[in-house]
Tab-separated table of C-alpha atoms in Angstrom:
chain	number	residue	atom	x	y	z
I	480	MET	CA	27.893	51.393	-28.597
I	481	SER	CA	27.604	55.165	-28.819
I	482	ARG	CA	24.898	57.068	-26.993
I	483	TYR	CA	23.486	60.358	-28.220
I	484	TYR	CA	22.791	63.533	-26.249
I	485	ILE	CA	21.699	67.150	-26.344
I	486	MET	CA	23.717	69.213	-23.855
I	487	ALA	CA	22.150	72.601	-23.109
I	488	VAL	CA	24.278	75.558	-22.020
I	489	ASP	CA	23.412	79.156	-21.228
I	490	SER	CA	23.622	81.613	-24.105
I	491	TYR	CA	26.760	83.306	-22.770
I	492	VAL	CA	28.818	80.097	-22.526
I	493	ASN	CA	31.513	80.206	-25.237
I	494	THR	CA	33.767	77.409	-23.983
I	495	PHE	CA	33.285	75.217	-27.032
I	496	SER	CA	33.139	78.026	-29.580
I	497	MET	CA	36.534	79.245	-28.413
I	498	ALA	CA	38.100	75.835	-28.928
I	499	ASP	CA	39.489	74.856	-32.315
I	500	THR	CA	37.760	72.125	-34.300
I	501	THR	CA	39.307	68.697	-33.540
I	502	ALA	CA	40.561	70.059	-30.205
I	503	ALA	CA	39.855	68.241	-26.925
I	504	VAL	CA	38.163	70.283	-24.191
I	505	ARG	CA	38.178	69.376	-20.519
I	506	PHE	CA	34.641	69.750	-19.181
I	507	ARG	CA	32.650	68.781	-16.129
I	508	LEU	CA	28.937	69.055	-15.375
I	509	ALA	CA	27.419	70.005	-12.025
I	510	ASN	CA	24.346	68.177	-10.768
I	511	PRO	CA	21.645	69.844	-8.600
I	512	GLU	CA	23.722	69.173	-5.476
I	513	ASN	CA	26.621	71.077	-7.120
I	514	THR	CA	28.893	68.027	-7.167
I	515	LEU	CA	30.975	67.409	-10.272
I	516	THR	CA	30.054	64.540	-12.583
I	517	GLY	CA	32.860	64.222	-15.093
I	518	ASP	CA	32.032	60.603	-15.956
I	519	ARG	CA	28.520	61.279	-17.261
I	520	PHE	CA	29.674	60.745	-20.882
I	521	ALA	CA	31.423	57.544	-21.941
I	522	GLN	CA	34.021	57.046	-24.648
I	523	GLY	CA	32.436	57.515	-28.092
I	524	ASP	CA	29.231	59.230	-26.938
I	525	GLN	CA	27.999	61.905	-29.372
I	526	ILE	CA	26.867	65.266	-27.974
I	527	LEU	CA	25.174	68.227	-29.635
I	528	VAL	CA	25.511	71.560	-27.839
I	529	TYR	CA	22.335	73.631	-27.559
I	530	LYS	CA	22.592	77.317	-26.638
I	531	ARG	CA	19.564	78.458	-24.701
I	532	HIS	CA	17.392	81.545	-25.299
I	533	PRO	CA	17.832	83.975	-26.957
I	534	HIS	CA	19.869	81.757	-29.328
I	535	GLY	CA	17.778	78.585	-29.031
I	536	GLU	CA	19.949	76.627	-31.475
I	537	VAL	CA	22.292	73.656	-31.850
I	538	ASN	CA	25.516	74.542	-33.647
I	539	ILE	CA	28.291	72.348	-32.179
I	540	TRP	CA	28.935	68.595	-32.326
I	541	LEU	CA	31.185	66.965	-29.738
I	542	GLU	CA	32.414	63.437	-29.085
I	543	ALA	CA	33.303	62.136	-25.617
I	544	GLN	CA	36.898	60.951	-25.254
I	545	GLY	CA	36.713	59.647	-21.684
I	546	GLU	CA	38.140	61.090	-18.463
I	547	GLY	CA	36.003	64.188	-18.856
I	548	TYR	CA	37.368	65.240	-22.268
I	549	LEU	CA	35.102	66.233	-25.150
I	550	TRP	CA	36.466	66.371	-28.693
I	551	LYS	CA	35.067	69.134	-30.884
I	552	LYS	CA	34.086	67.663	-34.278
I	553	TYR	CA	32.031	70.368	-36.025
I	554	GLU	CA	30.746	73.900	-35.527
I	555	VAL	CA	28.455	75.900	-37.797
I	556	TRP	CA	27.571	79.577	-37.752
I	557	ASP	CA	23.817	79.179	-38.273
I	558	GLY	CA	22.473	76.659	-35.813
I	559	VAL	CA	19.440	74.388	-35.901
I	560	SER	CA	16.234	74.944	-33.955
I	561	LEU	CA	14.949	71.927	-32.035
I	562	SER	CA	11.296	72.910	-32.376
I	563	GLY	CA	10.707	70.409	-35.174
I	564	HIS	CA	12.549	67.527	-33.518
I	565	ASP	CA	11.061	65.153	-30.968
I	566	ILE	CA	13.693	65.081	-28.205
I	567	GLY	CA	11.261	64.349	-25.367
I	568	LYS	CA	12.287	67.113	-22.938
I	569	ASP	CA	12.757	70.890	-22.894
I	570	PRO	CA	16.443	71.925	-23.275
I	571	GLU	CA	15.583	75.280	-21.734
I	572	GLN	CA	14.986	73.363	-18.490
I	573	GLU	CA	17.161	70.216	-18.769
I	574	ASP	CA	20.975	70.246	-18.959
I	575	VAL	CA	21.466	66.865	-20.628
I	576	ILE	CA	18.875	64.978	-22.703
I	577	GLN	CA	19.521	61.551	-24.201
I	578	ILE	CA	18.037	61.179	-27.690
I	579	SER	CA	17.679	58.368	-30.220
I	580	PRO	CA	20.248	57.776	-32.994
I	581	GLY	CA	17.620	58.671	-35.590
I	582	VAL	CA	16.856	62.056	-34.040
I	583	PHE	CA	20.582	62.746	-33.687
I	584	ARG	CA	21.176	62.022	-37.370
I	585	LYS	CA	18.333	64.281	-38.455
I	586	ILE	CA	19.646	67.217	-36.430
I	587	VAL	CA	23.181	66.686	-37.760
I	588	ARG	CA	21.881	66.397	-41.332
I	589	GLU	CA	20.043	69.696	-40.959
I	590	MET	CA	22.990	71.328	-39.226
I	591	LEU	CA	25.678	70.301	-41.723
I	592	SER	CA	23.609	70.010	-44.927
I	593	VAL	CA	25.731	67.088	-46.148
I	594	ASP	CA	25.231	63.455	-47.065
I	595	LEU	CA	25.403	61.700	-43.714
I	596	GLU	CA	27.551	58.908	-45.106
I	597	GLU	CA	30.356	61.476	-45.025
I	598	VAL	CA	30.140	61.632	-41.219
I	599	PHE	CA	28.444	58.320	-40.322
I	600	PRO	CA	29.889	55.049	-41.634
I	601	PRO	CA	27.445	53.243	-43.972
I	602	GLU	CA	27.871	49.998	-42.031
I	603	GLU	CA	26.569	51.724	-38.865
I	604	ALA	CA	23.346	52.715	-40.647
I	605	HIS	CA	23.089	49.194	-42.067
I	606	GLN	CA	23.495	47.712	-38.605
I	607	GLU	CA	20.645	49.938	-37.316
I	608	ARG	CA	18.321	48.748	-40.100
I	609	GLU	CA	19.046	45.128	-39.271
I	610	GLN	CA	18.037	45.724	-35.660
I	611	ARG	CA	14.585	47.084	-36.527
I	612	VAL	CA	11.684	45.056	-35.146
I	613	THR	CA	9.667	43.391	-37.898
I	614	GLY	CA	6.167	41.976	-38.237
I	615	GLY	CA	4.009	45.118	-38.106
I	616	GLU	CA	0.403	44.551	-39.164
I	617	ASN	CA	-2.902	46.361	-39.681
I	618	ILE	CA	-5.446	44.638	-37.433
I	619	LEU	CA	-9.151	45.494	-37.265
I	620	LEU	CA	-10.916	44.199	-34.153
I	621	TYR	CA	-14.680	44.043	-34.598
I	622	GLY	CA	-17.645	42.907	-32.549
I	623	VAL	CA	-20.790	44.037	-30.784
I	624	PRO	CA	-20.656	47.178	-28.603
I	625	GLY	CA	-19.034	46.413	-25.269
I	626	SER	CA	-17.517	43.059	-26.255
I	627	GLY	CA	-14.048	44.157	-25.059
I	628	LYS	CA	-12.229	45.358	-28.167
I	629	SER	CA	-10.279	48.135	-26.436
I	630	HIS	CA	-9.638	45.808	-23.492
I	631	THR	CA	-8.139	43.273	-25.903
I	632	ILE	CA	-5.770	45.915	-27.292
I	633	ARG	CA	-4.608	46.836	-23.803
I	634	LYS	CA	-4.246	43.223	-22.661
I	635	GLU	CA	-2.819	41.508	-25.745
I	636	TYR	CA	-1.015	44.209	-27.702
I	637	CYS	CA	0.142	47.196	-25.674
I	638	SER	CA	-0.704	48.961	-22.415
I	639	ASP	CA	2.203	51.434	-22.542
I	640	ALA	CA	0.826	54.868	-23.439
I	641	GLU	CA	4.346	56.039	-24.297
I	642	ARG	CA	4.423	53.672	-27.293
I	643	MET	CA	0.960	54.512	-28.595
I	644	GLU	CA	-0.993	57.216	-30.365
I	645	ARG	CA	-4.750	56.791	-29.856
I	646	VAL	CA	-7.406	58.544	-31.952
I	647	VAL	CA	-11.172	58.258	-32.321
I	648	PHE	CA	-12.704	58.651	-35.767
I	649	HIS	CA	-15.969	60.597	-36.055
I	650	PRO	CA	-17.892	62.299	-38.903
I	651	ASP	CA	-15.962	65.583	-38.598
I	652	TYR	CA	-12.508	63.978	-38.297
I	653	SER	CA	-10.401	64.809	-41.354
I	654	TYR	CA	-7.191	64.010	-43.202
I	655	SER	CA	-5.613	67.175	-41.787
I	656	ASP	CA	-6.437	66.081	-38.238
I	657	PHE	CA	-4.966	62.624	-38.851
I	658	VAL	CA	-1.856	63.248	-40.961
I	659	GLY	CA	-1.113	66.927	-40.286
I	660	GLN	CA	-1.536	70.407	-41.691
I	661	ILE	CA	0.361	73.640	-42.254
I	662	LEU	CA	-0.400	76.147	-39.508
I	663	PRO	CA	0.970	79.575	-38.501
I	664	ARG	CA	3.529	79.634	-35.686
I	665	VAL	CA	5.634	82.399	-34.123
I	666	GLU	CA	9.329	81.487	-33.951
I	667	LYS	CA	11.914	84.015	-32.793
I	668	GLU	CA	9.319	86.778	-33.068
I	669	GLN	CA	8.612	85.914	-36.707
I	670	LEU	CA	5.413	84.425	-38.119
I	671	LYS	CA	6.066	81.223	-40.029
I	672	TYR	CA	3.826	78.621	-41.619
I	673	VAL	CA	5.003	75.190	-40.567
I	674	PHE	CA	3.745	71.657	-40.928
I	675	THR	CA	2.098	70.509	-37.691
I	676	PRO	CA	2.005	66.702	-37.566
I	677	GLY	CA	-1.117	64.715	-36.699
I	678	PRO	CA	-1.115	61.447	-34.740
I	679	PHE	CA	-0.317	59.365	-37.837
I	680	THR	CA	2.855	61.348	-38.581
I	681	LYS	CA	3.832	61.517	-34.905
I	682	ILE	CA	3.745	57.749	-34.411
I	683	LEU	CA	5.465	57.229	-37.773
I	684	LYS	CA	8.346	59.377	-36.563
I	685	LYS	CA	8.569	57.639	-33.180
I	686	ALA	CA	8.632	54.219	-34.821
I	687	TRP	CA	11.264	55.278	-37.343
I	688	ASP	CA	13.508	56.860	-34.724
I	689	ASN	CA	13.246	53.912	-32.323
I	690	PRO	CA	13.706	50.755	-34.423
I	691	GLY	CA	14.178	48.390	-31.478
I	692	LYS	CA	10.656	48.847	-30.057
I	693	LYS	CA	7.125	48.049	-31.183
I	694	TRP	CA	4.876	51.083	-31.699
I	695	TYR	CA	1.098	51.257	-32.056
I	696	LEU	CA	-1.394	53.565	-33.729
I	697	VAL	CA	-4.825	52.799	-32.225
I	698	ILE	CA	-7.913	53.971	-34.113
I	699	GLU	CA	-11.109	53.641	-32.110
I	700	GLU	CA	-14.461	53.512	-33.948
I	701	ILE	CA	-12.820	53.469	-37.385
I	702	ASN	CA	-16.173	53.225	-39.200
I	703	ARG	CA	-17.659	56.277	-37.485
I	704	GLY	CA	-15.488	58.466	-39.705
I	705	ASN	CA	-14.915	58.405	-43.452
I	706	ALA	CA	-11.809	56.222	-43.164
I	707	PRO	CA	-10.694	56.254	-46.845
I	708	ALA	CA	-10.930	60.064	-46.900
I	709	ILE	CA	-9.141	60.396	-43.546
I	710	PHE	CA	-6.259	58.183	-44.700
I	711	GLY	CA	-6.073	59.847	-48.121
I	712	GLU	CA	-2.947	58.766	-49.998
I	713	MET	CA	-1.677	57.083	-46.801
I	714	PHE	CA	-4.131	54.337	-47.760
I	715	GLN	CA	-1.425	53.071	-50.145
I	716	LEU	CA	0.931	52.437	-47.223
I	717	LEU	CA	-1.376	49.835	-45.687
I	718	ASP	CA	-0.065	47.209	-48.101
I	719	ARG	CA	2.670	45.502	-46.058
I	720	LYS	CA	5.538	43.239	-47.118
I	721	ASP	CA	5.238	39.604	-46.107
I	722	VAL	CA	7.951	37.355	-44.697
I	723	ALA	CA	9.298	36.353	-48.114
I	724	ASP	CA	9.896	39.987	-49.158
I	725	GLY	CA	12.218	40.938	-46.301
I	726	ALA	CA	11.573	43.876	-43.941
I	727	TYR	CA	8.433	41.963	-42.930
I	728	GLY	CA	5.723	44.484	-42.021
I	729	GLU	CA	7.142	47.496	-43.873
I	730	SER	CA	4.961	49.237	-46.460
I	731	GLU	CA	5.336	47.500	-49.804
I	732	TYR	CA	4.967	50.786	-51.672
I	733	GLY	CA	6.120	54.268	-50.703
I	734	ILE	CA	4.432	57.567	-51.498
I	735	THR	CA	5.629	61.134	-51.995
I	736	HIS	CA	4.673	63.574	-49.249
I	737	PHE	CA	7.222	66.335	-48.720
I	738	GLU	CA	5.992	67.571	-45.326
I	739	VAL	CA	5.667	64.122	-43.750
I	740	ALA	CA	9.023	63.018	-45.187
I	741	GLN	CA	10.754	66.111	-43.802
I	742	LYS	CA	9.201	65.597	-40.368
I	743	VAL	CA	9.900	61.857	-40.153
I	744	PHE	CA	13.132	61.355	-42.104
I	745	GLY	CA	14.564	64.865	-42.285
I	746	ARG	CA	14.563	64.773	-46.120
I	747	GLU	CA	11.688	65.858	-48.350
I	748	GLU	CA	12.642	63.484	-51.143
I	749	GLU	CA	12.509	60.328	-48.966
I	750	PRO	CA	9.569	58.033	-49.928
I	751	VAL	CA	7.166	57.751	-47.006
I	752	LYS	CA	6.598	54.206	-45.732
I	753	ILE	CA	5.228	52.602	-42.586
I	754	PRO	CA	8.207	50.935	-40.859
I	755	SER	CA	8.061	47.266	-39.899
I	756	ASN	CA	7.934	48.058	-36.157
I	757	LEU	CA	4.637	49.982	-36.351
I	758	TRP	CA	1.299	48.239	-35.798
I	759	ILE	CA	-2.031	49.896	-36.683
I	760	LEU	CA	-4.912	48.623	-34.544
I	761	ALA	CA	-8.505	49.659	-35.218
I	762	THR	CA	-11.823	48.857	-33.549
I	763	MET	CA	-15.258	48.676	-35.137
I	764	ASN	CA	-18.690	48.133	-33.606
I	765	THR	CA	-20.612	45.863	-35.946
I	766	ALA	CA	-23.835	47.562	-34.829
I	767	ASP	CA	-22.543	50.781	-36.430
I	768	GLN	CA	-21.487	49.404	-39.822
I	769	ASN	CA	-24.003	51.609	-41.602
I	770	VAL	CA	-22.484	54.855	-40.262
I	771	PHE	CA	-19.593	54.818	-42.776
I	772	THR	CA	-19.083	51.614	-44.704
I	773	LEU	CA	-15.562	50.274	-45.210
I	774	ASP	CA	-15.216	49.208	-48.839
I	775	THR	CA	-13.604	45.943	-49.890
I	776	ALA	CA	-10.374	47.583	-51.069
I	777	PHE	CA	-9.920	49.172	-47.663
I	778	GLN	CA	-10.870	46.101	-45.625
I	779	ARG	CA	-8.612	43.716	-47.532
I	780	ARG	CA	-5.568	45.595	-46.237
I	781	TRP	CA	-6.493	44.673	-42.666
I	782	LYS	CA	-6.244	41.444	-40.737
I	783	MET	CA	-9.786	41.028	-39.426
I	784	ARG	CA	-10.208	39.734	-35.875
I	785	HIS	CA	-13.615	39.062	-34.375
I	786	ILE	CA	-13.836	39.691	-30.627
I	787	ARG	CA	-16.125	37.130	-29.064
I	788	ASN	CA	-18.893	38.501	-26.915
I	789	HIS	CA	-18.188	36.272	-23.915
I	790	VAL	CA	-20.830	37.641	-21.556
I	791	MET	CA	-20.348	35.112	-18.760
I	792	GLY	CA	-16.616	35.693	-18.887
I	793	ALA	CA	-16.898	39.346	-17.809
I	794	ALA	CA	-15.472	40.067	-14.362
I	795	HIS	CA	-18.821	41.451	-13.179
I	796	ALA	CA	-21.020	38.814	-14.883
I	797	GLY	CA	-22.071	37.390	-11.503
I	798	GLN	CA	-22.875	40.770	-9.954
I	799	LYS	CA	-26.577	41.275	-9.218
I	800	ILE	CA	-28.449	44.111	-10.875
I	801	GLU	CA	-29.442	46.348	-7.977
I	802	GLY	CA	-33.045	45.701	-6.925
I	803	SER	CA	-33.228	42.273	-8.565
I	804	ILE	CA	-32.099	38.693	-8.019
I	805	VAL	CA	-30.865	38.563	-11.617
I	806	SER	CA	-27.149	38.952	-12.342
I	807	TRP	CA	-25.745	40.975	-15.228
I	808	GLY	CA	-24.406	37.892	-17.051
I	809	ILE	CA	-27.730	36.058	-16.928
I	810	PHE	CA	-29.683	39.172	-17.971
I	811	ALA	CA	-27.445	39.904	-20.961
I	812	SER	CA	-27.356	36.255	-22.067
I	813	ALA	CA	-31.164	35.937	-22.003
I	814	VAL	CA	-31.657	39.185	-23.934
I	815	ASN	CA	-29.009	38.221	-26.482
I	816	ASP	CA	-30.608	34.805	-27.030
I	817	LEU	CA	-33.890	36.595	-27.696
I	818	ILE	CA	-32.259	38.976	-30.183
I	819	VAL	CA	-30.761	36.081	-32.139
I	820	ASP	CA	-33.894	33.919	-32.062
I	821	TYR	CA	-36.507	36.600	-32.658
I	822	SER	CA	-37.707	37.513	-36.127
I	823	ALA	CA	-35.262	39.706	-38.059
I	824	ASP	CA	-38.234	41.779	-39.187
I	825	MET	CA	-39.021	42.756	-35.619
I	826	VAL	CA	-35.567	43.620	-34.292
I	827	SER	CA	-32.620	45.423	-35.808
I	828	SER	CA	-30.053	42.593	-36.052
I	829	GLU	CA	-27.892	40.272	-33.993
I	830	ASP	CA	-25.283	43.032	-33.893
I	831	LYS	CA	-27.506	44.839	-31.407
I	832	ARG	CA	-26.644	42.264	-28.743
I	833	LEU	CA	-25.487	43.466	-25.337
I	834	GLY	CA	-21.715	43.304	-25.016
I	835	ALA	CA	-20.089	41.738	-21.983
I	836	TYR	CA	-18.843	45.204	-20.981
I	837	PHE	CA	-21.827	47.176	-22.259
I	838	VAL	CA	-22.163	48.381	-18.656
I	839	ARG	CA	-19.555	48.821	-15.969
I	840	PRO	CA	-20.143	47.400	-12.471
I	841	GLU	CA	-21.245	50.769	-11.087
I	842	GLU	CA	-23.845	51.070	-13.871
I	843	LEU	CA	-25.780	48.112	-12.454
I	844	SER	CA	-27.159	50.491	-9.827
I	845	ALA	CA	-30.908	51.173	-9.647
I	846	GLY	CA	-30.312	54.737	-10.829
I	847	GLN	CA	-28.123	53.982	-13.876
I	848	PHE	CA	-29.154	50.556	-15.155
I	849	PRO	CA	-32.586	51.509	-16.559
I	850	GLU	CA	-31.228	54.653	-18.239
I	851	LYS	CA	-28.355	52.758	-19.850
I	852	VAL	CA	-29.781	49.308	-20.639
I	853	LEU	CA	-33.581	49.440	-20.628
I	854	LYS	CA	-33.562	52.630	-22.691
I	855	TYR	CA	-31.258	50.967	-25.256
I	856	LEU	CA	-33.593	47.975	-25.536
I	857	TRP	CA	-36.698	50.166	-25.848
I	858	ASP	CA	-35.368	52.832	-28.232
I	859	ASP	CA	-33.029	50.799	-30.406
I	860	VAL	CA	-33.101	47.006	-30.275
I	861	PHE	CA	-36.798	46.197	-29.879
I	862	LYS	CA	-38.334	49.388	-31.213
I	863	MET	CA	-40.387	47.362	-33.730
I	864	ASP	CA	-41.988	45.167	-31.041
I	865	ARG	CA	-41.335	46.249	-27.447
I	866	THR	CA	-43.635	43.509	-26.087
I	867	ALA	CA	-40.911	40.986	-26.937
I	868	VAL	CA	-39.079	42.240	-23.842
I	869	PHE	CA	-41.363	44.526	-21.847
I	870	ASP	CA	-44.739	43.896	-20.255
I	871	GLU	CA	-47.417	44.879	-22.759
I	872	LYS	CA	-49.009	47.312	-20.317
I	873	PHE	CA	-46.177	49.798	-20.924
I	874	LYS	CA	-46.820	52.250	-23.732
I	875	SER	CA	-43.822	54.536	-23.272
I	876	LEU	CA	-40.232	54.449	-22.026
I	877	GLU	CA	-41.204	56.967	-19.349
I	878	SER	CA	-43.716	54.535	-17.867
I	879	VAL	CA	-41.057	51.771	-17.831
I	880	LEU	CA	-38.555	53.967	-16.002
I	881	GLU	CA	-41.168	55.139	-13.488
I	882	ALA	CA	-42.276	51.559	-12.722
I	883	TYR	CA	-38.673	50.426	-12.365
I	884	GLY	CA	-37.910	53.242	-9.948
I	885	ARG	CA	-40.922	53.004	-7.651
I	886	THR	CA	-41.363	49.227	-7.269
I	887	GLU	CA	-40.511	47.715	-3.870
I	888	GLY	CA	-40.151	44.168	-5.188
I	889	ASP	CA	-37.877	42.833	-7.933
I	890	ARG	CA	-37.424	45.782	-10.267
I	891	LEU	CA	-36.834	43.709	-13.395
I	892	ARG	CA	-39.908	41.582	-12.771
I	893	ALA	CA	-41.960	44.774	-12.568
I	894	VAL	CA	-41.113	45.810	-16.149
I	895	LEU	CA	-40.094	42.754	-18.167
I	896	LYS	CA	-42.269	40.253	-19.943
I	897	GLU	CA	-42.992	37.481	-17.429
I	898	GLU	CA	-41.689	34.695	-19.675
I	899	LEU	CA	-38.366	36.492	-20.225
I	900	TYR	CA	-38.002	37.312	-16.548
I	901	GLY	CA	-38.588	33.638	-15.710
I	902	LYS	CA	-35.664	32.614	-17.924
I	903	MET	CA	-33.464	35.108	-16.088
I	904	ALA	CA	-34.615	34.255	-12.569
I	905	TYR	CA	-34.435	30.514	-13.243
I	906	PRO	CA	-31.628	30.167	-15.821
I	907	GLY	CA	-32.061	26.418	-16.016
I	908	GLY	CA	-35.047	27.221	-18.175
I	909	GLY	CA	-32.942	28.150	-21.175
I	910	ALA	CA	-30.856	31.352	-20.816
I	911	GLY	CA	-27.269	30.476	-21.463
I	912	GLU	CA	-23.839	31.866	-22.148
I	913	ASN	CA	-23.662	33.952	-25.258
I	914	GLY	CA	-20.738	33.200	-27.556
């Protein structure tokens, strides 16, 4: 199977330009130790020659013939800049860069301005399509804050940053940030306005160019931004083909977007679709559903997955809160039971429960725990009736924090309602694991 390369040469090197098209040229590369490596390219490998600054262009296509010979296939007068192509490394610094078949085809298409079936056999393109990974889905993981949604993505879906684009939605995040926008750029001392891709377009291109791998777009806090507005017309692409339709996981419908199509496929007229090897994973805190609501039409295009708030399953569930005999798991379970059982008129909702990873192990310290957890309970969860959790003698959060900091005994006992503290200190009395 052919491999594909960019070979960078200094601007004054004319070895290949001097050779006739279809001629074979003997060529050897030197590695950093100045030893010759004539066997770097194997029979059938495809190589594009890039001339470094001040040219900064690809204008020659070679094919390896074995035994150090390179066959010159094409040469054009006006070369192609690599600035709009994702080749992974800088050809001004690297001599040889291996690239994907998709990237190679796009550069050749731009260089020759011909139908690629004239230079690539149709069956080769068909074979590449058949090898594309299928099954891509849109999955929305939801649950209480700190229940482990991002941890689930890392553990069960992908932990390889090279195969991911990760974004966080927020009120000021826009379509232009997500998909891309036209911005000024100086190229060869000339000001041009070019399309600068956003994370959506970047991961679309990576997935299209690398059909044999799974790729992931991760959207954290999807409901903290105006998701339908951020997706724009890309919303249409979220409808995926099922198993019976073939190309399982590919967008069922394509859309017209000239800039994205040019960036991803190399042709403006190509309908934009999400390929079957691209997964979109989003997280949503149920406590924040009122920030930006996700309408039914948007939600139905996602596979919903609830992340259980398994408090006692957290790695630090058994760790004691500094200054108390109560562990984090027991504390969170008792508070969560109270949130669920207490009158809905007096507390916000069950979605205000403490997540298993609401705090990290280091945040159980005497200095951080009250600021992170007690403040949350006072200001947010039990703001309608603080005496459900705190001793009724406290009239302000400041007095709670001061009492917690200065006590020499059990710090939690000093500030919590005695009945609640008893359930935590003696869990046999009713505090249990929160599901």
